[in-house]
Tab-separated table of C-alpha atoms and ligand atoms in Angstrom:
chain	number	residue	atom	x	y	z
A	1	UNK	CA	52.560	65.721	47.778
A	2	UNK	CA	53.233	69.123	49.258
A	3	UNK	CA	56.299	70.115	47.362
A	4	UNK	CA	58.014	73.482	47.474
A	5	UNK	CA	56.248	74.726	44.380
A	6	UNK	CA	52.712	74.152	45.732
A	7	UNK	CA	53.636	75.500	49.204
A	8	UNK	CA	54.915	78.702	47.621
A	9	UNK	CA	51.793	79.119	45.505
A	10	UNK	CA	49.417	80.601	48.117
A	11	UNK	CA	51.750	83.483	48.978
A	12	UNK	CA	52.354	84.221	45.322
A	13	UNK	CA	48.597	84.048	44.806
A	14	UNK	CA	48.034	86.333	47.812
A	15	UNK	CA	50.585	88.780	46.429
A	16	UNK	CA	48.734	88.836	43.122
A	17	UNK	CA	45.408	89.296	44.915
A	18	UNK	CA	46.836	92.208	46.866
A	19	UNK	CA	48.170	93.753	43.673
A	20	UNK	CA	44.578	93.590	42.362
A	21	UNK	CA	43.224	95.269	45.562
A	22	UNK	CA	41.795	92.012	46.846
A	23	UNK	CA	42.417	90.217	50.123
A	24	UNK	CA	41.634	86.587	50.821
A	25	UNK	CA	39.518	86.191	53.936
A	26	UNK	CA	40.952	82.743	54.758
A	27	UNK	CA	44.445	83.733	55.913
A	28	UNK	CA	43.312	86.668	58.090
A	29	UNK	CA	39.913	85.589	59.345
A	30	UNK	CA	41.117	85.283	62.983
A	31	UNK	CA	42.722	88.723	62.862
A	32	UNK	CA	39.761	90.601	61.487
A	33	UNK	CA	37.151	88.705	63.499
A	34	UNK	CA	38.728	88.071	66.902
A	35	UNK	CA	36.747	85.713	69.123
A	36	UNK	CA	36.489	88.437	71.758
A	37	UNK	CA	37.320	92.151	72.079
A	38	UNK	CA	41.038	92.977	72.185
A	39	UNK	CA	41.584	96.341	73.887
A	40	UNK	CA	44.754	98.060	72.672
A	41	UNK	CA	45.373	99.645	76.063
A	42	UNK	CA	46.217	98.219	79.459
A	43	UNK	CA	44.377	100.008	82.299
A	44	UNK	CA	46.218	103.104	83.486
A	45	UNK	CA	46.193	105.350	86.563
A	46	UNK	CA	46.993	109.070	86.342
A	47	UNK	CA	47.772	110.487	89.778
A	48	UNK	CA	46.542	113.974	90.583
A	49	UNK	CA	49.807	114.746	92.386
A	50	UNK	CA	51.686	114.086	89.104
A	51	UNK	CA	49.242	116.127	86.988
A	52	UNK	CA	48.863	119.146	89.256
A	53	UNK	CA	52.352	120.656	88.669
A	54	UNK	CA	51.676	120.568	84.929
A	55	UNK	CA	48.378	122.403	85.399
A	56	UNK	CA	50.350	125.136	87.188
A	57	UNK	CA	52.856	125.321	84.342
A	58	UNK	CA	50.123	125.336	81.697
A	59	UNK	CA	48.394	128.243	83.448
A	60	UNK	CA	51.573	130.323	83.641
A	61	UNK	CA	53.011	129.461	80.201
A	62	UNK	CA	49.959	129.184	77.918
A	63	UNK	CA	47.911	132.368	77.400
A	64	UNK	CA	44.208	131.524	77.082
A	65	UNK	CA	43.814	133.835	74.091
A	66	UNK	CA	46.301	131.695	72.139
A	67	UNK	CA	44.476	128.404	72.591
A	68	UNK	CA	41.055	126.911	72.051
A	69	UNK	CA	41.110	125.206	75.481
A	70	UNK	CA	43.850	125.061	78.117
A	71	UNK	CA	43.346	121.335	78.688
A	72	UNK	CA	45.848	118.607	79.555
A	73	UNK	CA	44.636	115.362	78.043
A	74	UNK	CA	45.367	112.071	79.820
A	75	UNK	CA	46.937	109.757	77.281
A	76	UNK	CA	47.667	106.043	77.306
A	77	UNK	CA	50.983	105.377	75.469
A	78	UNK	CA	49.491	102.105	74.189
A	79	UNK	CA	47.775	104.239	71.528
A	80	UNK	CA	51.208	104.893	69.997
A	81	UNK	CA	51.198	108.663	70.401
A	82	UNK	CA	47.561	109.148	69.447
A	83	UNK	CA	45.596	111.450	71.759
A	84	UNK	CA	43.358	108.822	73.357
A	85	UNK	CA	42.681	108.063	77.039
A	86	UNK	CA	40.908	104.773	76.422
A	87	UNK	CA	39.063	103.564	73.298
A	88	UNK	CA	36.500	106.133	72.089
A	89	UNK	CA	37.188	108.573	74.939
A	90	UNK	CA	39.454	111.319	76.143
A	91	UNK	CA	39.676	112.813	79.616
A	92	UNK	CA	41.478	116.013	80.532
A	93	UNK	CA	41.986	118.636	83.201
A	94	UNK	CA	41.243	122.215	82.161
A	95	UNK	CA	42.819	125.231	83.880
A	96	UNK	CA	41.452	128.789	83.948
A	97	UNK	CA	43.097	131.696	85.741
A	98	UNK	CA	41.075	134.615	87.147
A	99	UNK	CA	39.746	136.664	84.234
A	100	UNK	CA	40.303	133.897	81.676
A	101	UNK	CA	37.677	133.251	79.021
A	102	UNK	CA	37.803	130.112	76.886
A	103	UNK	CA	36.135	131.322	73.704
A	104	UNK	CA	32.828	129.903	72.495
A	105	UNK	CA	32.669	127.063	69.991
A	106	UNK	CA	30.538	124.072	69.114
A	107	UNK	CA	31.157	120.605	67.734
A	108	UNK	CA	29.493	117.282	67.013
A	109	UNK	CA	31.379	115.368	69.710
A	110	UNK	CA	29.759	115.174	73.141
A	111	UNK	CA	31.641	116.529	76.138
A	112	UNK	CA	31.203	116.917	79.876
A	113	UNK	CA	32.999	118.696	82.646
A	114	UNK	CA	32.964	117.764	86.322
A	115	UNK	CA	33.881	120.408	88.924
A	116	UNK	CA	36.854	119.232	91.001
A	117	UNK	CA	38.360	122.623	91.959
A	118	UNK	CA	36.054	124.875	89.994
A	119	UNK	CA	34.042	126.854	92.565
A	120	UNK	CA	33.498	130.237	90.935
A	121	UNK	CA	33.881	129.158	87.292
A	122	UNK	CA	31.008	129.175	84.821
A	123	UNK	CA	30.293	127.385	81.573
A	124	UNK	CA	27.805	129.016	79.254
A	125	UNK	CA	25.883	126.421	77.221
A	126	UNK	CA	23.419	127.599	74.551
A	127	UNK	CA	22.737	130.877	76.327
A	128	UNK	CA	22.506	129.423	79.825
A	129	UNK	CA	25.019	130.292	82.493
A	130	UNK	CA	25.968	127.232	84.565
A	131	UNK	CA	27.849	128.278	87.716
A	132	UNK	CA	30.146	125.505	88.799
A	133	UNK	CA	30.013	124.182	92.339
A	134	UNK	CA	31.830	121.252	93.856
A	135	UNK	CA	30.891	117.992	92.122
A	136	UNK	CA	28.647	119.608	89.487
A	137	UNK	CA	28.385	117.974	86.073
A	138	UNK	CA	27.895	120.212	83.037
A	139	UNK	CA	27.031	118.812	79.623
A	140	UNK	CA	27.958	120.256	76.273
A	141	UNK	CA	25.797	118.153	73.953
A	142	UNK	CA	26.497	117.909	70.199
A	143	UNK	CA	26.395	121.322	68.423
A	144	UNK	CA	25.521	123.307	71.554
A	145	UNK	CA	27.513	126.556	71.790
A	146	UNK	CA	29.735	126.714	74.870
A	147	UNK	CA	32.447	128.820	76.440
A	148	UNK	CA	34.047	129.010	79.881
A	149	UNK	CA	34.796	131.911	82.182
A	150	UNK	CA	36.614	132.369	85.492
A	151	UNK	CA	35.283	135.435	87.305
A	152	UNK	CA	36.651	134.305	90.671
A	153	UNK	CA	39.882	135.443	92.328
A	154	UNK	CA	41.560	132.030	92.189
A	155	UNK	CA	42.834	129.487	89.675
A	156	UNK	CA	40.231	126.957	88.617
A	157	UNK	CA	40.632	123.369	87.486
A	158	UNK	CA	38.014	120.892	86.369
A	159	UNK	CA	37.919	117.413	84.879
A	160	UNK	CA	36.503	117.041	81.401
A	161	UNK	CA	35.803	114.155	79.064
A	162	UNK	CA	34.653	113.772	75.482
A	163	UNK	CA	34.086	111.141	72.811
A	164	UNK	CA	36.528	112.739	70.362
A	165	UNK	CA	38.264	109.416	69.494
A	166	UNK	CA	34.925	107.797	68.593
A	167	UNK	CA	34.068	110.673	66.287
A	168	UNK	CA	37.526	110.515	64.751
A	169	UNK	CA	37.051	106.803	64.016
A	170	UNK	CA	33.722	107.638	62.373
A	171	UNK	CA	35.241	110.790	60.853
A	172	UNK	CA	32.053	112.587	61.834
A	173	UNK	CA	33.428	115.633	63.578
A	174	UNK	CA	32.258	119.102	62.620
A	175	UNK	CA	33.586	122.101	64.498
A	176	UNK	CA	32.525	125.764	64.429
A	177	UNK	CA	34.454	128.502	66.195
A	178	UNK	CA	32.374	131.265	67.771
A	179	UNK	CA	33.144	134.962	67.752
A	180	UNK	CA	35.706	135.601	70.529
A	181	UNK	CA	34.644	139.270	70.657
A	182	UNK	CA	30.888	138.659	70.958
A	183	UNK	CA	30.358	140.017	74.466
A	184	UNK	CA	26.666	139.170	74.560
A	185	UNK	CA	27.619	135.461	74.613
A	186	UNK	CA	28.756	135.908	78.238
A	187	UNK	CA	25.955	138.265	79.337
A	188	UNK	CA	23.385	135.618	80.226
A	189	UNK	CA	21.782	134.151	83.323
A	190	UNK	CA	20.681	130.548	83.901
A	191	UNK	CA	17.961	131.038	81.263
A	192	UNK	CA	16.062	127.903	80.292
A	193	UNK	CA	18.050	125.748	82.692
A	194	UNK	CA	15.289	126.784	85.130
A	195	UNK	CA	12.888	124.548	83.185
A	196	UNK	CA	14.806	121.407	84.190
A	197	UNK	CA	15.593	121.795	87.877
A	198	UNK	CA	12.513	120.159	89.418
A	199	UNK	CA	12.723	116.344	89.264
A	200	UNK	CA	9.481	114.784	88.044
A	201	UNK	CA	8.061	118.046	86.675
A	202	UNK	CA	8.132	118.793	82.949
A	203	UNK	CA	6.366	121.626	81.124
A	204	UNK	CA	3.940	120.204	78.559
A	205	UNK	CA	4.404	122.707	75.712
A	206	UNK	CA	8.182	122.763	75.637
A	207	UNK	CA	10.146	122.420	72.463
A	208	UNK	CA	13.421	120.583	73.014
A	209	UNK	CA	15.566	118.136	71.046
A	210	UNK	CA	14.968	114.471	71.822
A	211	UNK	CA	18.582	113.580	70.951
A	212	UNK	CA	20.202	114.737	74.171
A	213	UNK	CA	19.324	115.946	77.643
A	214	UNK	CA	17.567	119.348	77.709
A	215	UNK	CA	19.107	119.742	81.182
A	216	UNK	CA	22.774	120.742	81.003
A	217	UNK	CA	23.649	121.261	84.654
A	218	UNK	CA	23.526	118.496	87.278
A	219	UNK	CA	24.168	119.582	90.855
A	220	UNK	CA	26.894	117.863	92.877
A	221	UNK	CA	24.956	118.522	96.100
A	222	UNK	CA	21.866	116.790	94.626
A	223	UNK	CA	23.980	113.832	93.462
A	224	UNK	CA	25.507	113.441	96.929
A	225	UNK	CA	22.039	113.628	98.543
A	226	UNK	CA	20.728	110.866	96.293
A	227	UNK	CA	23.804	108.661	96.822
A	228	UNK	CA	23.309	109.004	100.582
A	229	UNK	CA	19.606	108.135	100.321
A	230	UNK	CA	20.093	104.953	98.250
A	231	UNK	CA	20.540	101.681	100.082
A	232	UNK	CA	23.789	99.956	99.185
A	233	UNK	CA	23.646	96.925	96.889
A	234	UNK	CA	24.937	93.458	97.810
A	235	UNK	CA	28.536	94.608	97.262
A	236	UNK	CA	28.088	97.798	99.301
A	237	UNK	CA	28.063	100.112	96.284
A	238	UNK	CA	25.411	102.603	95.166
A	239	UNK	CA	25.193	103.988	91.651
A	240	UNK	CA	23.361	106.987	90.231
A	241	UNK	CA	23.002	107.427	86.488
A	242	UNK	CA	22.829	110.964	85.111
A	243	UNK	CA	19.831	110.915	82.790
A	244	UNK	CA	17.906	112.994	80.297
A	245	UNK	CA	14.925	114.114	82.445
A	246	UNK	CA	12.602	114.078	79.417
A	247	UNK	CA	13.317	110.471	78.411
A	248	UNK	CA	15.157	108.725	81.262
A	249	UNK	CA	17.934	107.802	78.788
A	250	UNK	CA	21.635	108.586	78.865
A	251	UNK	CA	22.455	112.294	78.860
A	252	UNK	CA	23.953	112.376	75.351
A	253	UNK	CA	23.989	110.241	72.180
A	254	UNK	CA	27.289	108.495	72.905
A	255	UNK	CA	28.408	109.596	76.357
A	256	UNK	CA	26.997	108.173	79.560
A	257	UNK	CA	27.777	109.307	83.120
A	258	UNK	CA	27.471	107.722	86.545
A	259	UNK	CA	28.220	108.569	90.172
A	260	UNK	CA	29.279	105.643	92.362
A	261	UNK	CA	29.670	105.489	96.134
A	262	UNK	CA	31.795	102.596	97.429
A	263	UNK	CA	31.472	101.315	101.000
A	264	UNK	CA	34.605	101.036	103.104
A	265	UNK	CA	36.470	97.719	102.686
A	266	UNK	CA	33.755	96.149	100.467
A	267	UNK	CA	35.099	95.005	97.096
A	268	UNK	CA	32.666	95.320	94.199
A	269	UNK	CA	32.033	92.128	92.246
A	270	UNK	CA	34.555	91.868	89.380
A	271	UNK	CA	32.774	92.840	86.198
A	272	UNK	CA	33.700	93.318	82.571
A	273	UNK	CA	31.725	95.046	79.873
A	274	UNK	CA	32.142	95.900	76.199
A	275	UNK	CA	32.002	99.606	77.029
A	276	UNK	CA	34.970	101.791	78.021
A	277	UNK	CA	35.091	103.737	81.255
A	278	UNK	CA	37.142	106.519	82.791
A	279	UNK	CA	36.887	106.913	86.568
A	280	UNK	CA	37.615	110.144	88.416
A	281	UNK	CA	38.107	109.815	92.166
A	282	UNK	CA	35.780	112.487	93.564
A	283	UNK	CA	36.519	111.827	97.230
A	284	UNK	CA	38.089	109.237	99.478
A	285	UNK	CA	40.749	106.641	98.886
A	286	UNK	CA	40.748	103.079	97.694
A	287	UNK	CA	42.088	100.362	95.502
A	288	UNK	CA	40.924	99.020	92.154
A	289	UNK	CA	41.970	95.863	90.386
A	290	UNK	CA	41.533	96.300	86.646
A	291	UNK	CA	42.694	93.373	84.540
A	292	UNK	CA	46.231	92.516	85.710
A	293	UNK	CA	46.750	95.904	87.366
A	294	UNK	CA	46.080	97.091	90.909
A	295	UNK	CA	45.838	100.821	91.560
A	296	UNK	CA	45.815	102.606	94.910
A	297	UNK	CA	44.020	105.881	94.391
A	298	UNK	CA	43.049	109.035	96.202
A	299	UNK	CA	41.173	112.267	95.467
A	300	UNK	CA	41.246	113.514	91.853
A	301	UNK	CA	43.262	110.574	90.533
A	302	UNK	CA	41.881	109.170	87.292
A	303	UNK	CA	42.026	105.614	85.972
A	304	UNK	CA	40.797	103.854	82.864
A	305	UNK	CA	38.837	100.629	82.553
A	306	UNK	CA	39.316	99.505	78.966
A	307	UNK	CA	36.516	97.406	77.444
A	308	UNK	CA	36.319	93.699	78.290
A	309	UNK	CA	38.677	94.079	81.248
A	310	UNK	CA	37.568	92.810	84.672
A	311	UNK	CA	37.339	95.563	87.279
A	312	UNK	CA	36.686	95.562	91.033
A	313	UNK	CA	36.865	98.546	93.394
A	314	UNK	CA	37.273	98.885	97.172
A	315	UNK	CA	37.145	102.032	99.292
A	316	UNK	CA	39.764	102.223	102.057
A	317	UNK	CA	39.646	104.167	105.313
A	318	UNK	CA	36.050	105.328	104.696
A	319	UNK	CA	33.545	105.517	101.832
A	320	UNK	CA	34.728	106.805	98.461
A	321	UNK	CA	32.950	108.469	95.535
A	322	UNK	CA	33.799	107.918	91.868
A	323	UNK	CA	32.542	109.770	88.823
A	324	UNK	CA	32.429	107.468	85.799
A	325	UNK	CA	32.186	108.568	82.190
A	326	UNK	CA	31.676	105.912	79.531
A	327	UNK	CA	30.666	105.125	75.973
A	328	UNK	CA	28.096	102.607	77.279
A	329	UNK	CA	25.140	104.218	75.517
A	330	UNK	CA	26.975	104.062	72.158
A	331	UNK	CA	27.456	100.303	72.554
A	332	UNK	CA	23.847	99.949	73.761
A	333	UNK	CA	22.487	101.719	70.709
A	334	UNK	CA	24.410	99.363	68.439
A	335	UNK	CA	23.122	96.395	70.466
A	336	UNK	CA	26.751	95.549	71.333
A	337	UNK	CA	26.621	95.921	75.094
A	338	UNK	CA	27.648	92.750	76.932
A	339	UNK	CA	28.334	92.626	80.631
A	340	UNK	CA	29.697	89.741	82.654
A	341	UNK	CA	30.409	89.149	86.328
A	342	UNK	CA	33.253	86.894	87.389
B	1	GTQ	O1	35.584	122.500	77.127
B	1	GTQ	O2	34.993	122.842	75.097
B	1	GTQ	O3	38.924	118.881	77.110
B	1	GTQ	O4	35.861	121.215	73.244
B	1	GTQ	C1	38.244	118.994	74.859
B	1	GTQ	C2	37.470	119.612	73.889
B	1	GTQ	C3	37.319	120.507	76.476
B	1	GTQ	C4	35.640	122.222	75.927
B	1	GTQ	C5	38.169	119.459	76.148
B	1	GTQ	C6	36.612	120.652	74.211
B	1	GTQ	C7	36.540	121.104	75.521
B	2	FE2	FE1	34.126	122.199	73.381
């Protein structure tokens, strides 16, 4: 006999539980333990041609001395105004005018920058000068001091990415500003980066942290040479993982990077994974189908592949190169990485 009185009881009971700082599991079990991941964000494409005018405006309107970094972060509105590109990750474009110095700092989040139009810029990481050339990847691992400088005669723009949202979720960010007037910070050469430039050769008495790559600078020319030397897989694609040369693992504790070359007109097998990815189009043109969305992309466009969303990519008109930054290693370390092909 389900009368009105007994039907009303659970909600009254729930209200009393809530007033006592208790929640019943039974009426919200499905919500708090979904049967599969539920990304908040649909995939999104940011076109370089839409971003570029804003980089120009940022350079002319925002003095570098007034800001920590002159970076334009790519945001998905699905995160309701929060500064997130896709779960756990942000991507941005950073602009430096000739003579600009982005002051040194360090933090617990992991970050990378990838040289799109950055010939002539340099990032100094822990006392090593890393001169940026086309397609170079530069790491700023957790708590490594870093600053940027443009000593060229032209405006410089690069792509960067970081796991700031992950560290905000964990509330594990620490940040230390450096001394903006400390000139000696900038007065360095490549320093110990020399110890990590010969693949397969490692000094035996070196002292370096095991937590992240001791190599900070990965050459674009070397990456392109290796991509060209690899034989394409069954779907025509070739993938290079950027690794810690001392361990063979991902470059940083929770940020993982890949270079992918797609063969003309060959669609990659649709795949979904529990990790999140941001793809930068390094060169070429193509089309990606990510979940329900299809994006036509060209050089320096960026698109997101939210976790557990099927993605397939095809180069058009020639081969195409993508740079992919992901939180894959974070999921791996928690034993939460699942990958599935359609
Ligand atoms: O270059 O130091 O886009 O700390 C976001 C945070 C760049 C950087 C970003 C950063 C940096
Ligand atoms: Fe930084």
